XYZ file of C-alpha atoms in Angstrom:
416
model
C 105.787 77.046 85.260
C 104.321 80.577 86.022
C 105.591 81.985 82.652
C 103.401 79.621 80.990
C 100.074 80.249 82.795
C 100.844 83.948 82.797
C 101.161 83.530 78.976
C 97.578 81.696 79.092
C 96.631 84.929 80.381
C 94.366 87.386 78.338
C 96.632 89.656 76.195
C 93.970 92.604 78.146
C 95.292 90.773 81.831
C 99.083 91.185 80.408
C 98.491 94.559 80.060
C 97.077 95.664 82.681
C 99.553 93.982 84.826
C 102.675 96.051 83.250
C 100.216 99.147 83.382
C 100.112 98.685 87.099
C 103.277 97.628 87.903
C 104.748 100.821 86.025
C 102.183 103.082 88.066
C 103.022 101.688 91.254
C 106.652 101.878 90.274
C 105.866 105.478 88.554
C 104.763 106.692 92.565
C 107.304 108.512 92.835
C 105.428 111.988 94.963
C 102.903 110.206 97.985
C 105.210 108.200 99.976
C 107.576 111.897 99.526
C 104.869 114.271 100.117
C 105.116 115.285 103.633
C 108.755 116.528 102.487
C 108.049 118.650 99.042
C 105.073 120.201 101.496
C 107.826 121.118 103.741
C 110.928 121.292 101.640
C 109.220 122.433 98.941
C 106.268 124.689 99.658
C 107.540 126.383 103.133
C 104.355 124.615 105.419
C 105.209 123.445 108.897
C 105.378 119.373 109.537
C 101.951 119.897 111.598
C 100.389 121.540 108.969
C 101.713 119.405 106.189
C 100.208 116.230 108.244
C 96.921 117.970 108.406
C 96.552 118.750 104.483
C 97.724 114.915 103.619
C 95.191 113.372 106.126
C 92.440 115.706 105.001
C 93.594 115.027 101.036
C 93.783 111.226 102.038
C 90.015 110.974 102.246
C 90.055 111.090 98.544
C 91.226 107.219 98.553
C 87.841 106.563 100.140
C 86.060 109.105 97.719
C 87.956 106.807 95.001
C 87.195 103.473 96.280
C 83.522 104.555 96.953
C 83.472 105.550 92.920
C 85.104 102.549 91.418
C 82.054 100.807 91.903
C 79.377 102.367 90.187
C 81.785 103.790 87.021
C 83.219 99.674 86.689
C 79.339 98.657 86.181
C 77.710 102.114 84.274
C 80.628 103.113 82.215
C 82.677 99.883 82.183
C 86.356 98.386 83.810
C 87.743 100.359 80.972
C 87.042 104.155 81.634
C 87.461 103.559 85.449
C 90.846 102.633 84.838
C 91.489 105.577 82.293
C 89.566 107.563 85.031
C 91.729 106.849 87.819
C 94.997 107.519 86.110
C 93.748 110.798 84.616
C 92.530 111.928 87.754
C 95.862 110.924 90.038
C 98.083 112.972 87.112
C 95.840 115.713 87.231
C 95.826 116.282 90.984
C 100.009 115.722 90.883
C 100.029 118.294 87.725
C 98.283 121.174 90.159
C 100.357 120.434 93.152
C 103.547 120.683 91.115
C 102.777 123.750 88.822
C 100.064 125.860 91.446
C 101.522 128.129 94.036
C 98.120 129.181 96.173
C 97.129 128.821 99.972
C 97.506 125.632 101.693
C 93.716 124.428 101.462
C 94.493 124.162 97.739
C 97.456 121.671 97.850
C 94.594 119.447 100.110
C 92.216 119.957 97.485
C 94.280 119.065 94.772
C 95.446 115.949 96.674
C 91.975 114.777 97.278
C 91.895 114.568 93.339
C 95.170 112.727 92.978
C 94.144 110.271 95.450
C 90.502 109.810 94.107
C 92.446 109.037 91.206
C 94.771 106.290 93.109
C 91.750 105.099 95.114
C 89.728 104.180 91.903
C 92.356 102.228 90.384
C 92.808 98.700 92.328
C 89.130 98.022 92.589
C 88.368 98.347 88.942
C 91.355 96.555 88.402
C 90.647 93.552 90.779
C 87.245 93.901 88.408
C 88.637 93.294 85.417
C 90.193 90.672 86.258
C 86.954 89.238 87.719
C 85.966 89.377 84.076
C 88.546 87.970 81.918
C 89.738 85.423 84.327
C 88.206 81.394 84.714
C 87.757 80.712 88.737
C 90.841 78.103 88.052
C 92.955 81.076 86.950
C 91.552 83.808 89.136
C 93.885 82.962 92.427
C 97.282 83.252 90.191
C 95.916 85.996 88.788
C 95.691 88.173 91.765
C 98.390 86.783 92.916
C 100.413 88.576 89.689
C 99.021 91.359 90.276
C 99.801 91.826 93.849
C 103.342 90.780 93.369
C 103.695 93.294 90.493
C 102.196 95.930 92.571
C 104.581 95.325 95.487
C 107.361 95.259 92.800
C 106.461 98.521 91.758
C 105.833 99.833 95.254
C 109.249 98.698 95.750
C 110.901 100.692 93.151
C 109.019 103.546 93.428
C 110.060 105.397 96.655
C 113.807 104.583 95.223
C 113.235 106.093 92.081
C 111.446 109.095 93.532
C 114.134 109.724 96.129
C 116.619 109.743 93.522
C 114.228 112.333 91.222
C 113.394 114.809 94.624
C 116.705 115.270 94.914
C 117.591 116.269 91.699
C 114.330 118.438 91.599
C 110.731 118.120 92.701
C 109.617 118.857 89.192
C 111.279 115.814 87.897
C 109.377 113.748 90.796
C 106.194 115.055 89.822
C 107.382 114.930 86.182
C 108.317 111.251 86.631
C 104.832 110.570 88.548
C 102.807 111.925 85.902
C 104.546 110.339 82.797
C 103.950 107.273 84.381
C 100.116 107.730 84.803
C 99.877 108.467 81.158
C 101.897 105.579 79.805
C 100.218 103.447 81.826
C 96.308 105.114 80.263
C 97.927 105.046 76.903
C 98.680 101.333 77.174
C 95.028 100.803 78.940
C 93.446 102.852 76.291
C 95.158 100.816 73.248
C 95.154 97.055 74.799
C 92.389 96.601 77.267
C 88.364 95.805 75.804
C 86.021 98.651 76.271
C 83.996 96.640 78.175
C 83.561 93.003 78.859
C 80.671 92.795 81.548
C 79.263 90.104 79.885
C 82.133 88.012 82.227
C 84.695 85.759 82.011
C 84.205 82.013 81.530
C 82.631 80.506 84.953
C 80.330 83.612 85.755
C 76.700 83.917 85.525
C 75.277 87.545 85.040
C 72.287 88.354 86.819
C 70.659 91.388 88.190
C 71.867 92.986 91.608
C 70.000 91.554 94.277
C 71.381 94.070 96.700
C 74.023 93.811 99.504
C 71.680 91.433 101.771
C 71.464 88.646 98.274
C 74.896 88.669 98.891
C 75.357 88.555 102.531
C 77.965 85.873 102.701
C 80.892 88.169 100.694
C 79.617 91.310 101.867
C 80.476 90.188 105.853
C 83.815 88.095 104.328
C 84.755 91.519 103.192
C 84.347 93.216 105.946
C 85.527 90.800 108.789
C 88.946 91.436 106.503
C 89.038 94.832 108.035
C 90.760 92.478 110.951
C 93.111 91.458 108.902
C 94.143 94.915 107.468
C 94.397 96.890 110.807
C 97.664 95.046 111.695
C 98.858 96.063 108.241
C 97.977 99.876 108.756
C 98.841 99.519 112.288
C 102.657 98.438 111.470
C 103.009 100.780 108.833
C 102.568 103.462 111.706
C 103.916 101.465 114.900
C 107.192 99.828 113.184
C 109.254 102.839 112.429
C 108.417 104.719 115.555
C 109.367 101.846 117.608
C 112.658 101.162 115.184
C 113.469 104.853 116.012
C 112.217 105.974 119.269
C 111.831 102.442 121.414
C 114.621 100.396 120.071
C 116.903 103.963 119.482
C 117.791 102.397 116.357
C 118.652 103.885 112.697
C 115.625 104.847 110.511
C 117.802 102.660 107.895
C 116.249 99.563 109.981
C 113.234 100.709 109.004
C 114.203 99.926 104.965
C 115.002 96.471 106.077
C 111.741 95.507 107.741
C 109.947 96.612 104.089
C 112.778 95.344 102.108
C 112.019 92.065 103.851
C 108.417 92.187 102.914
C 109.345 92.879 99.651
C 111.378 90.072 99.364
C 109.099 87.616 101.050
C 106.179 88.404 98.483
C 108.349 88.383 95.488
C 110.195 84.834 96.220
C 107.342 83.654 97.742
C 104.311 84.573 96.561
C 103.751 82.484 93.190
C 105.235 79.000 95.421
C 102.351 79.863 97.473
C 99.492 80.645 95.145
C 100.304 77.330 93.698
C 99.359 75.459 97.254
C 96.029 77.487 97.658
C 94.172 75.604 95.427
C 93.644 72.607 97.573
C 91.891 74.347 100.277
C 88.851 75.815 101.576
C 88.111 79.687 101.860
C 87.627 79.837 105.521
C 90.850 77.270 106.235
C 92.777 79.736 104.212
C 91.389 82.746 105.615
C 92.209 81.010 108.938
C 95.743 80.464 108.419
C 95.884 83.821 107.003
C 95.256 85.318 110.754
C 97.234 82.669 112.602
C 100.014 83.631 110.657
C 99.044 87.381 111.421
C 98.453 86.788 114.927
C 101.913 84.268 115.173
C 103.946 87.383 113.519
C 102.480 90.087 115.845
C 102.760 87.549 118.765
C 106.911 87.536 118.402
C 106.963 91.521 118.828
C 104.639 91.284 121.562
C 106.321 88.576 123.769
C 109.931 88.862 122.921
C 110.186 92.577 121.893
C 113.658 93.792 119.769
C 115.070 94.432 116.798
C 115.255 90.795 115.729
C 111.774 89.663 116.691
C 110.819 92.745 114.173
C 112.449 91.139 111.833
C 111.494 87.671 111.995
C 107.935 88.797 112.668
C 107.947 90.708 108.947
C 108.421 87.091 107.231
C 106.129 85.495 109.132
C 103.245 88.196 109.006
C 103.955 88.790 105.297
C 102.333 85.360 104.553
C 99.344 86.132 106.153
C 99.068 89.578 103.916
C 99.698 87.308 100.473
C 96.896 84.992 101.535
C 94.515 87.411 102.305
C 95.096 89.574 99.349
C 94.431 86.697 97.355
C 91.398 84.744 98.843
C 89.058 88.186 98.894
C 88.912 89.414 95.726
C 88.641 86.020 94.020
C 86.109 85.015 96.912
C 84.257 88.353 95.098
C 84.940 87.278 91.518
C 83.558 83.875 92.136
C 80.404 83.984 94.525
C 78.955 88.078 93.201
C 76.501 88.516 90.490
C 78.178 89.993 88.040
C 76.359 93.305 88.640
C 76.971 93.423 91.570
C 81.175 92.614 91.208
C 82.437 96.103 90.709
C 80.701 97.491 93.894
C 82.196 94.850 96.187
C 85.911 94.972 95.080
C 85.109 99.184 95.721
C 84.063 97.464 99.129
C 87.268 95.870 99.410
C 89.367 98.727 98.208
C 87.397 101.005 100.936
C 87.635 98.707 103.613
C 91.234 99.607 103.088
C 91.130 102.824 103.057
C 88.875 103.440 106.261
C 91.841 101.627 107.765
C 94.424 104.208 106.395
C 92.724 106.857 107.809
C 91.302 105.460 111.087
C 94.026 103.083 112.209
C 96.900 105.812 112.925
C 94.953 108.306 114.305
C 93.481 105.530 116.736
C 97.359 104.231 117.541
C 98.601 107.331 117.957
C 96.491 108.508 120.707
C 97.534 105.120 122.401
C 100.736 105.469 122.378
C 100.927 108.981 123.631
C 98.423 107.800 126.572
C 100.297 104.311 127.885
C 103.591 103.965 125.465
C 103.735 100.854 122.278
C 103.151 97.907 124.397
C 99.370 98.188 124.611
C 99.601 99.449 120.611
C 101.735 96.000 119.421
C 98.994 93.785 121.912
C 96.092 95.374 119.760
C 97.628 94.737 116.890
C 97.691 91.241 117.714
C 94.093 91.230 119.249
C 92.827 92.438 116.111
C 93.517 88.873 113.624
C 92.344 86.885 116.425
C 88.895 88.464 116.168
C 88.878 87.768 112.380
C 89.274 84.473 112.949
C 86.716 83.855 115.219
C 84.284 85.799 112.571
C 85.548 83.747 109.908
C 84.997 80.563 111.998
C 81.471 81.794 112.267
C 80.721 83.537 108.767
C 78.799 80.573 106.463
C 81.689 80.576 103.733
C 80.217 78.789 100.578
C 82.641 76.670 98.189
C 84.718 77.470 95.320
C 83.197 76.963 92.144
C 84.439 75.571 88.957
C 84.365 76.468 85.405
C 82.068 73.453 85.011
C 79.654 74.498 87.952
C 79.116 78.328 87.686
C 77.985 79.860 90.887
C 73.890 80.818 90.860
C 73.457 84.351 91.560
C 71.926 84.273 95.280
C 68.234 85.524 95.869
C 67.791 88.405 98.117
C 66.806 87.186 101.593
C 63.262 87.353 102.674
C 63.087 87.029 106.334
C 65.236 87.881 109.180
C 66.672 84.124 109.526
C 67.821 84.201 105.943
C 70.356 87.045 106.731
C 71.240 85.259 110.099
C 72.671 81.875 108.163
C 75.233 84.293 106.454
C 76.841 84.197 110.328
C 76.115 80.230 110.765
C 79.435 78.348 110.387
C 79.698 76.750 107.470
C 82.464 74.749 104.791
């Protein structure tokens, strides 16, 4: 049962898995800040869309930080700094009344905060974890997050109404539980490693060349995610002339799909490879996309969200425990801030790139992208040399940093 290998857990995993399922559920101003900007501060929508993609580049700032604070200053105070950072942006947006540049900058803060957190999270559970545990673990943690992402818009349209100062109030209080629980359960530091690692010195990116292009080939697999975010509710809206409540269904079907099926699936990952998982993992992308692109409506929309979804839990799994298992443990923070930026570009990138798109040829060329994209991760994956999953009896050697030009190349010769 799942109850009794989450109890098998770490008491410092436990922890940080309410912790971030009460943050996630506790973010209650981002997905409502294009409104309080216009509701609430008197900017136009244009301008309001400028400040929050200028203030987004602080989730790259974050994930670009997470790295280097997880392996100076420990898993510990990157957490604590994320959290104190995201409350203290959200405290000067709700209590500051200046010009508009200064609700950007105090965004970019916030969202250095939020962009720190997953990546030193995905690290600590690098540490505390076994490679036999480190699948279900992620797997927790990304339903909990999803949970909480759930809940959170709810529970922060319910608090903007009332008043924006009990949103922010609400967002805040959250953040600080969640440090006070961090602060109080979770080790100062534990980069000696869980059970199944080897420390070692950093070799640099190139000693790790296999996980370093695995991470980024995944940037195929996380376009179509971005992408849909954008695409789905215009086309709900605008194409399809439909109600914006559709829109709620399509995520509430996601939702539902990584909640009831998440932990069955975890369970069957076990028995095979890295690159056959990562494989199915864009099939299922490309199968999903390929319904809205051949036999586009409402329904296909629909269907396509529960078959796409399972490519998004397999992927979020494999990677970081792909990182956990095959990094030097020196090396481990930097990568999952790899991972978490990889994400991020996408944010930023990915509408901006749709957009102009769609206002040049309409959302038939934007859905065929879309479903373009996963195909080309697959065929990298099919290429990328993707090494085997250790085991608690067979820790992985830390790999030695390449000295010719070949020894890069066989990072891109297929492999097992």
């Amino acid at each position: 049962m799942w109850w009794t290998r989450f109890k098998e857990l770490p008491l410092a995993l436990r922890v940080l898995f309410l912790a971030s399922f009460v943050n996630r559920a506790g973010m209650f101003v981002f997905p409502l800040l294009a409104l309080y900007l216009v509701r609430g501060k008197g900017l136009g929508p244009g301008e309001a869309g400028l400040l929050i993609s200028v203030g987004s580049t602080g989730l790259l700032v974050g994930s670009l930080l997470s790295g280097p604070v997880c392996d100076r200053r420990g898993r510990r105070t990157a957490l604590l700094a994320a959290l104190l950072l995201n409350a203290a942006g959200y405290l000067g947006l709700a209590v500051l009344d200046g010009p508009p540049w200064t609700y950007a900058g105090l965004l970019f803060v916030a969202l250095v905060g939020m962009g720190m957190f997953n990546p030193a999270s995905n690290t600590l559970v690098a540490d505390l974890t076994t490679p036999e545990q480190r699948p279900f673990a992620y797997t927790i943690s990304y339903v909990g997050n999803n949970l909480g992402m759930g809940v959170g818009p709810l529970l922060g349209g319910v608090a903007a109404a009332y008043s924006y100062s009990v949103m922010f109030a609400g967002n805040i209080a959250a953040g600080l539980a969640c440090a006070a629980m961090i602060a109080i359960w979770v080790p100062r530091d534990r980069r000696e490693g869980g059970a199944g690692r080897t420390a070692g010195r950093s070799t640099g990116p190139l000693g790790h060349g296999h996980v370093l292009l695995l991470v980024l080939i995944s940037f195929c697999y996380v376009v179509p995610l971005i992408g849909l975010e954008y695409a789905l509710p215009l086309a709900v809206t605008t194409v399809l002339d439909d109600s914006a409540s559709m829109v709620g269904i399509v995520y509430t079907i996601n939702s539902v799909v990584v909640v009831s099926l998440g932990l069955v699936l975890e369970k069957q990952l076990g028995g095979y490879g890295t690159k056959l998982l990562l494989q199915v993992a864009g099939a299922l992308w490309a199968a999903g996309l390929a319904v809205i692109v051949f036999a586009f409506s409402l329904p296909a929309i629909l269907l396509s969200t529960a078959v796409w979804t399972l490519g998004e839990i397999i992927v979020s799994v494999v990677v970081p425990t792909y990182i956990a298992d095959h990094v030097s443990e020196d090396r481990v923070g930097g990568f999952m801030a790899l991972n978490g930026f990889v994400l991020g570009l996408a944010r930023l990138a990915v509408p901006a790139g749709l957009g102009a798109l769609w206002s040049a040829h309409g959302h038939e060329p934007v859905f065929t992208v879309l479903l373009v994209t996963p195909l080309v991760g697959m065929v990298g994956y099919a290429l990328l040399r993707i090494r085997p999953r250790p085991t608690a009896d067979t820790p992985p050697k830390p790999p030695t940093p390449p000295t010719s030009p070949t020894q890069v190349s066989d990072a891109l010769s297929p492999g097992t």
